[in-house]
Amino acid sequence: MTQQPLRDERRPANEGRRAAARNRAALVAAAREVYAESGLDAPLSAVARRAGVGQGVLYRHFPDRAAVATAVLEENVRQIEQAAATDGAGLADVLGVLTWHQAESAAFVGMLHAEGAAGGSAVPPYAVALSVRVERALRVLLPARHPLAAEEGDLMIAVAMVSGAVTGAGRERRTHRALAAWRLLGVDVGPVRPFEDRTG
């Protein structure tokens, strides 16, 4: 009996790291969508389902709800910081970027409103840390005689008030309500758009 030559069967390359990176990116994208629609209280099971992975995979990348929220909200905060660091940026310009994020993301609104409304008490530490970064980026551009410069806490109280004005509104109504709130506070806001679009 003639022995058949063994087929050259090669195992696929180990995609462990690549698969893990893909899964993490899918989870962050899914969380951004779910939180944009439903806010930070949305169940993590909905995030895992949207990403097409099991909850075990989610917990391998993100040990708790705070880690997921931080990963999602980090990009919102980074855009505001980048806008504030741009040469020639004014407060109105950066408020336009902030307002765009308020209109797009119920999670971002929730984080700003919770921190501002509660004054830091009973607020998750990640929300406080991210809110502090937003305040720092805005405060650098705050002129001494600006309406929000009268008292130390006025700036973020105003941000929380605007966030409160858009809480519960549908995405299409948030921009209108945010701009109305800024107007009632006597604060000028530049074009409402994300930082990446601010090139022309």
PDB file of C-alpha atoms in Angstrom:
ATOM      1  CA  MET A   1       0.000   0.000   0.000  1.00  0.00           C
ATOM      2  CA  THR A   2       1.505   3.248  -1.123  1.00  0.00           C
ATOM      3  CA  GLN A   3       1.615   5.901   1.520  1.00  0.00           C
ATOM      4  CA  GLN A   4       0.034   9.139   0.395  1.00  0.00           C
ATOM      5  CA  PRO A   5       2.232  12.198   0.850  1.00  0.00           C
ATOM      6  CA  LEU A   6       1.082  14.440   3.665  1.00  0.00           C
ATOM      7  CA  ARG A   7      -0.700  17.531   2.510  1.00  0.00           C
ATOM      8  CA  ASP A   8       1.032  20.738   3.317  1.00  0.00           C
ATOM      9  CA  GLU A   9      -1.523  21.971   5.814  1.00  0.00           C
ATOM     10  CA  ARG A  10      -0.447  25.133   7.482  1.00  0.00           C
ATOM     11  CA  ARG A  11      -2.175  26.557  10.440  1.00  0.00           C
ATOM     12  CA  PRO A  12      -3.332  30.115  10.024  1.00  0.00           C
ATOM     13  CA  ALA A  13      -1.021  32.647  11.588  1.00  0.00           C
ATOM     14  CA  ASN A  14      -1.835  33.471  15.169  1.00  0.00           C
ATOM     15  CA  GLU A  15      -4.069  36.517  14.969  1.00  0.00           C
ATOM     16  CA  GLY A  16      -4.423  36.874  18.712  1.00  0.00           C
ATOM     17  CA  ARG A  17      -3.084  40.416  18.939  1.00  0.00           C
ATOM     18  CA  ARG A  18      -4.722  41.562  15.720  1.00  0.00           C
ATOM     19  CA  ALA A  19      -8.055  40.033  16.724  1.00  0.00           C
ATOM     20  CA  ALA A  20      -7.791  41.646  20.149  1.00  0.00           C
ATOM     21  CA  ALA A  21      -7.106  45.060  18.595  1.00  0.00           C
ATOM     22  CA  ARG A  22     -10.047  44.597  16.207  1.00  0.00           C
ATOM     23  CA  ASN A  23     -12.333  43.591  19.063  1.00  0.00           C
ATOM     24  CA  ARG A  24     -11.294  46.580  21.156  1.00  0.00           C
ATOM     25  CA  ALA A  25     -11.870  48.988  18.275  1.00  0.00           C
ATOM     26  CA  ALA A  26     -15.260  47.402  17.583  1.00  0.00           C
ATOM     27  CA  LEU A  27     -16.219  47.717  21.247  1.00  0.00           C
ATOM     28  CA  VAL A  28     -15.250  51.399  21.434  1.00  0.00           C
ATOM     29  CA  ALA A  29     -17.154  52.146  18.211  1.00  0.00           C
ATOM     30  CA  ALA A  30     -20.187  50.227  19.461  1.00  0.00           C
ATOM     31  CA  ALA A  31     -20.068  51.926  22.865  1.00  0.00           C
ATOM     32  CA  ARG A  32     -19.857  55.330  21.190  1.00  0.00           C
ATOM     33  CA  GLU A  33     -23.018  54.556  19.185  1.00  0.00           C
ATOM     34  CA  VAL A  34     -24.927  53.035  22.107  1.00  0.00           C
ATOM     35  CA  TYR A  35     -23.957  55.823  24.519  1.00  0.00           C
ATOM     36  CA  ALA A  36     -24.713  58.495  21.908  1.00  0.00           C
ATOM     37  CA  GLU A  37     -28.239  57.085  21.675  1.00  0.00           C
ATOM     38  CA  SER A  38     -28.902  56.103  25.290  1.00  0.00           C
ATOM     39  CA  GLY A  39     -26.331  57.772  27.540  1.00  0.00           C
ATOM     40  CA  LEU A  40     -23.851  56.282  29.972  1.00  0.00           C
ATOM     41  CA  ASP A  41     -26.475  54.146  31.724  1.00  0.00           C
ATOM     42  CA  ALA A  42     -26.913  51.896  28.681  1.00  0.00           C
ATOM     43  CA  PRO A  43     -26.227  48.232  29.569  1.00  0.00           C
ATOM     44  CA  LEU A  44     -22.817  46.860  28.669  1.00  0.00           C
ATOM     45  CA  SER A  45     -24.581  43.846  27.145  1.00  0.00           C
ATOM     46  CA  ALA A  46     -25.957  46.222  24.478  1.00  0.00           C
ATOM     47  CA  VAL A  47     -22.411  47.391  23.733  1.00  0.00           C
ATOM     48  CA  ALA A  48     -21.132  43.824  23.367  1.00  0.00           C
ATOM     49  CA  ARG A  49     -24.080  42.886  21.130  1.00  0.00           C
ATOM     50  CA  ARG A  50     -23.542  45.930  18.897  1.00  0.00           C
ATOM     51  CA  ALA A  51     -19.846  45.050  18.594  1.00  0.00           C
ATOM     52  CA  GLY A  52     -20.658  41.425  17.729  1.00  0.00           C
ATOM     53  CA  VAL A  53     -18.707  39.953  20.633  1.00  0.00           C
ATOM     54  CA  GLY A  54     -19.556  38.261  23.912  1.00  0.00           C
ATOM     55  CA  GLN A  55     -19.524  40.059  27.234  1.00  0.00           C
ATOM     56  CA  GLY A  56     -16.460  38.059  28.237  1.00  0.00           C
ATOM     57  CA  VAL A  57     -14.529  39.701  25.393  1.00  0.00           C
ATOM     58  CA  LEU A  58     -15.753  43.120  26.531  1.00  0.00           C
ATOM     59  CA  TYR A  59     -14.545  42.513  30.097  1.00  0.00           C
ATOM     60  CA  ARG A  60     -11.151  41.328  28.861  1.00  0.00           C
ATOM     61  CA  HIS A  61     -10.614  44.771  27.340  1.00  0.00           C
ATOM     62  CA  PHE A  62     -12.551  46.897  29.819  1.00  0.00           C
ATOM     63  CA  PRO A  63     -12.740  45.693  33.430  1.00  0.00           C
ATOM     64  CA  ASP A  64     -15.711  47.905  34.320  1.00  0.00           C
ATOM     65  CA  ARG A  65     -18.211  50.482  33.088  1.00  0.00           C
ATOM     66  CA  ALA A  66     -15.853  53.354  33.913  1.00  0.00           C
ATOM     67  CA  ALA A  67     -13.167  51.959  31.588  1.00  0.00           C
ATOM     68  CA  VAL A  68     -15.638  51.758  28.685  1.00  0.00           C
ATOM     69  CA  ALA A  69     -16.935  55.275  29.340  1.00  0.00           C
ATOM     70  CA  THR A  70     -13.431  56.712  29.578  1.00  0.00           C
ATOM     71  CA  ALA A  71     -12.401  55.105  26.279  1.00  0.00           C
ATOM     72  CA  VAL A  72     -15.465  56.554  24.559  1.00  0.00           C
ATOM     73  CA  LEU A  73     -15.345  60.036  26.096  1.00  0.00           C
ATOM     74  CA  GLU A  74     -11.582  60.442  25.745  1.00  0.00           C
ATOM     75  CA  GLU A  75     -11.944  61.373  22.065  1.00  0.00           C
ATOM     76  CA  ASN A  76     -14.566  64.045  22.839  1.00  0.00           C
ATOM     77  CA  VAL A  77     -12.297  65.637  25.435  1.00  0.00           C
ATOM     78  CA  ARG A  78      -9.187  65.352  23.255  1.00  0.00           C
ATOM     79  CA  GLN A  79     -10.893  67.239  20.413  1.00  0.00           C
ATOM     80  CA  ILE A  80     -11.771  70.090  22.774  1.00  0.00           C
ATOM     81  CA  GLU A  81      -8.181  70.200  24.032  1.00  0.00           C
ATOM     82  CA  GLN A  82      -6.842  70.199  20.467  1.00  0.00           C
ATOM     83  CA  ALA A  83      -9.233  72.975  19.463  1.00  0.00           C
ATOM     84  CA  ALA A  84      -8.129  75.066  22.445  1.00  0.00           C
ATOM     85  CA  ALA A  85      -4.447  74.518  21.599  1.00  0.00           C
ATOM     86  CA  THR A  86      -4.841  75.675  17.985  1.00  0.00           C
ATOM     87  CA  ASP A  87      -3.103  78.969  17.100  1.00  0.00           C
ATOM     88  CA  GLY A  88      -5.573  81.820  17.114  1.00  0.00           C
ATOM     89  CA  ALA A  89      -8.357  79.818  18.780  1.00  0.00           C
ATOM     90  CA  GLY A  90     -10.874  81.839  20.767  1.00  0.00           C
ATOM     91  CA  LEU A  91     -13.309  80.732  23.441  1.00  0.00           C
ATOM     92  CA  ALA A  92     -16.272  80.967  21.048  1.00  0.00           C
ATOM     93  CA  ASP A  93     -14.517  78.616  18.603  1.00  0.00           C
ATOM     94  CA  VAL A  94     -13.864  75.998  21.274  1.00  0.00           C
ATOM     95  CA  LEU A  95     -17.396  76.318  22.640  1.00  0.00           C
ATOM     96  CA  GLY A  96     -18.566  75.518  19.099  1.00  0.00           C
ATOM     97  CA  VAL A  97     -16.596  72.254  19.242  1.00  0.00           C
ATOM     98  CA  LEU A  98     -17.902  71.497  22.733  1.00  0.00           C
ATOM     99  CA  THR A  99     -21.475  72.204  21.609  1.00  0.00           C
ATOM    100  CA  TRP A 100     -21.069  69.831  18.648  1.00  0.00           C
ATOM    101  CA  HIS A 101     -20.088  67.058  21.070  1.00  0.00           C
ATOM    102  CA  GLN A 102     -23.033  67.932  23.294  1.00  0.00           C
ATOM    103  CA  ALA A 103     -25.343  67.586  20.304  1.00  0.00           C
ATOM    104  CA  GLU A 104     -23.788  64.316  19.149  1.00  0.00           C
ATOM    105  CA  SER A 105     -23.249  62.434  22.378  1.00  0.00           C
ATOM    106  CA  ALA A 106     -25.703  61.812  25.199  1.00  0.00           C
ATOM    107  CA  ALA A 107     -22.757  60.274  27.077  1.00  0.00           C
ATOM    108  CA  PHE A 108     -20.731  63.478  26.857  1.00  0.00           C
ATOM    109  CA  VAL A 109     -23.753  65.501  27.951  1.00  0.00           C
ATOM    110  CA  GLY A 110     -24.291  63.161  30.880  1.00  0.00           C
ATOM    111  CA  MET A 111     -20.678  63.410  31.992  1.00  0.00           C
ATOM    112  CA  LEU A 112     -20.617  67.226  31.910  1.00  0.00           C
ATOM    113  CA  HIS A 113     -24.057  67.628  33.461  1.00  0.00           C
ATOM    114  CA  ALA A 114     -23.393  65.155  36.268  1.00  0.00           C
ATOM    115  CA  GLU A 115     -20.066  66.715  37.255  1.00  0.00           C
ATOM    116  CA  GLY A 116     -21.336  70.278  37.051  1.00  0.00           C
ATOM    117  CA  ALA A 117     -24.634  69.611  38.781  1.00  0.00           C
ATOM    118  CA  ALA A 118     -23.201  67.587  41.643  1.00  0.00           C
ATOM    119  CA  GLY A 119     -20.095  69.707  42.131  1.00  0.00           C
ATOM    120  CA  GLY A 120     -17.933  66.596  42.176  1.00  0.00           C
ATOM    121  CA  SER A 121     -19.771  64.689  44.927  1.00  0.00           C
ATOM    122  CA  ALA A 122     -21.182  61.247  44.113  1.00  0.00           C
ATOM    123  CA  VAL A 123     -19.832  61.605  40.558  1.00  0.00           C
ATOM    124  CA  PRO A 124     -17.694  58.812  39.076  1.00  0.00           C
ATOM    125  CA  PRO A 125     -13.973  59.698  39.252  1.00  0.00           C
ATOM    126  CA  TYR A 126     -13.557  59.300  35.467  1.00  0.00           C
ATOM    127  CA  ALA A 127     -16.267  61.949  34.911  1.00  0.00           C
ATOM    128  CA  VAL A 128     -14.553  64.358  37.287  1.00  0.00           C
ATOM    129  CA  ALA A 129     -11.149  63.830  35.638  1.00  0.00           C
ATOM    130  CA  LEU A 130     -12.488  64.326  32.110  1.00  0.00           C
ATOM    131  CA  SER A 131     -14.554  67.345  33.138  1.00  0.00           C
ATOM    132  CA  VAL A 132     -11.477  68.941  34.728  1.00  0.00           C
ATOM    133  CA  ARG A 133      -9.663  68.577  31.401  1.00  0.00           C
ATOM    134  CA  VAL A 134     -12.550  70.287  29.572  1.00  0.00           C
ATOM    135  CA  GLU A 135     -12.521  73.125  32.101  1.00  0.00           C
ATOM    136  CA  ARG A 136      -8.748  73.553  31.790  1.00  0.00           C
ATOM    137  CA  ALA A 137      -8.974  73.770  27.976  1.00  0.00           C
ATOM    138  CA  LEU A 138     -11.746  76.380  28.141  1.00  0.00           C
ATOM    139  CA  ARG A 139     -10.296  78.425  30.993  1.00  0.00           C
ATOM    140  CA  VAL A 140      -7.046  79.113  29.114  1.00  0.00           C
ATOM    141  CA  LEU A 141      -9.113  81.063  26.571  1.00  0.00           C
ATOM    142  CA  LEU A 142     -11.474  82.806  29.009  1.00  0.00           C
ATOM    143  CA  PRO A 143     -10.985  86.605  28.884  1.00  0.00           C
ATOM    144  CA  ALA A 144     -10.937  88.354  32.264  1.00  0.00           C
ATOM    145  CA  ARG A 145     -14.109  90.363  31.553  1.00  0.00           C
ATOM    146  CA  HIS A 146     -16.068  87.484  30.008  1.00  0.00           C
ATOM    147  CA  PRO A 147     -19.521  86.780  31.553  1.00  0.00           C
ATOM    148  CA  LEU A 148     -18.260  83.333  32.659  1.00  0.00           C
ATOM    149  CA  ALA A 149     -15.206  84.745  34.447  1.00  0.00           C
ATOM    150  CA  ALA A 150     -17.004  86.508  37.319  1.00  0.00           C
ATOM    151  CA  GLU A 151     -16.705  83.649  39.836  1.00  0.00           C
ATOM    152  CA  GLU A 152     -14.391  80.626  39.967  1.00  0.00           C
ATOM    153  CA  GLY A 153     -17.059  78.000  39.293  1.00  0.00           C
ATOM    154  CA  ASP A 154     -19.180  79.913  36.782  1.00  0.00           C
ATOM    155  CA  LEU A 155     -17.591  78.420  33.665  1.00  0.00           C
ATOM    156  CA  MET A 156     -18.425  74.793  34.379  1.00  0.00           C
ATOM    157  CA  ILE A 157     -21.777  75.646  35.960  1.00  0.00           C
ATOM    158  CA  ALA A 158     -22.700  77.234  32.625  1.00  0.00           C
ATOM    159  CA  VAL A 159     -21.452  74.153  30.741  1.00  0.00           C
ATOM    160  CA  ALA A 160     -23.546  71.960  33.054  1.00  0.00           C
ATOM    161  CA  MET A 161     -26.591  74.202  32.506  1.00  0.00           C
ATOM    162  CA  VAL A 162     -26.263  73.857  28.732  1.00  0.00           C
ATOM    163  CA  SER A 163     -25.805  70.102  29.126  1.00  0.00           C
ATOM    164  CA  GLY A 164     -28.935  70.029  31.267  1.00  0.00           C
ATOM    165  CA  ALA A 165     -30.839  71.926  28.580  1.00  0.00           C
ATOM    166  CA  VAL A 166     -30.112  69.224  25.994  1.00  0.00           C
ATOM    167  CA  THR A 167     -30.559  66.212  28.297  1.00  0.00           C
ATOM    168  CA  GLY A 168     -33.411  64.064  27.063  1.00  0.00           C
ATOM    169  CA  ALA A 169     -33.734  65.882  23.748  1.00  0.00           C
ATOM    170  CA  GLY A 170     -33.343  63.935  20.504  1.00  0.00           C
ATOM    171  CA  ARG A 171     -30.054  64.356  18.693  1.00  0.00           C
ATOM    172  CA  GLU A 172     -31.602  66.634  16.049  1.00  0.00           C
ATOM    173  CA  ARG A 173     -32.881  69.014  18.761  1.00  0.00           C
ATOM    174  CA  ARG A 174     -29.749  69.182  20.898  1.00  0.00           C
ATOM    175  CA  THR A 175     -27.860  71.749  18.807  1.00  0.00           C
ATOM    176  CA  HIS A 176     -30.846  74.103  18.765  1.00  0.00           C
ATOM    177  CA  ARG A 177     -31.391  73.779  22.504  1.00  0.00           C
ATOM    178  CA  ALA A 178     -27.676  74.133  23.322  1.00  0.00           C
ATOM    179  CA  LEU A 179     -27.347  77.310  21.250  1.00  0.00           C
ATOM    180  CA  ALA A 180     -30.500  78.709  22.841  1.00  0.00           C
ATOM    181  CA  ALA A 181     -29.060  78.010  26.297  1.00  0.00           C
ATOM    182  CA  TRP A 182     -25.753  79.702  25.450  1.00  0.00           C
ATOM    183  CA  ARG A 183     -27.673  82.692  24.059  1.00  0.00           C
ATOM    184  CA  LEU A 184     -29.739  82.992  27.239  1.00  0.00           C
ATOM    185  CA  LEU A 185     -26.494  82.930  29.235  1.00  0.00           C
ATOM    186  CA  GLY A 186     -25.170  85.767  27.057  1.00  0.00           C
ATOM    187  CA  VAL A 187     -22.309  83.671  25.677  1.00  0.00           C
ATOM    188  CA  ASP A 188     -21.155  83.752  22.043  1.00  0.00           C
ATOM    189  CA  VAL A 189     -20.552  80.380  20.375  1.00  0.00           C
ATOM    190  CA  GLY A 190     -18.675  79.820  17.124  1.00  0.00           C
ATOM    191  CA  PRO A 191     -19.624  77.377  14.347  1.00  0.00           C
ATOM    192  CA  VAL A 192     -20.919  74.098  15.757  1.00  0.00           C
ATOM    193  CA  ARG A 193     -18.728  71.412  14.190  1.00  0.00           C
ATOM    194  CA  PRO A 194     -16.114  68.836  15.174  1.00  0.00           C
ATOM    195  CA  PHE A 195     -12.494  69.885  15.438  1.00  0.00           C
ATOM    196  CA  GLU A 196     -11.373  67.919  12.347  1.00  0.00           C
ATOM    197  CA  ASP A 197     -13.629  69.998  10.099  1.00  0.00           C
ATOM    198  CA  ARG A 198     -12.142  73.277  11.218  1.00  0.00           C
ATOM    199  CA  THR A 199      -9.802  73.682   8.253  1.00  0.00           C
ATOM    200  CA  GLY A 200     -11.468  76.063   5.877  1.00  0.00           C
TER     201      GLY A 200
END
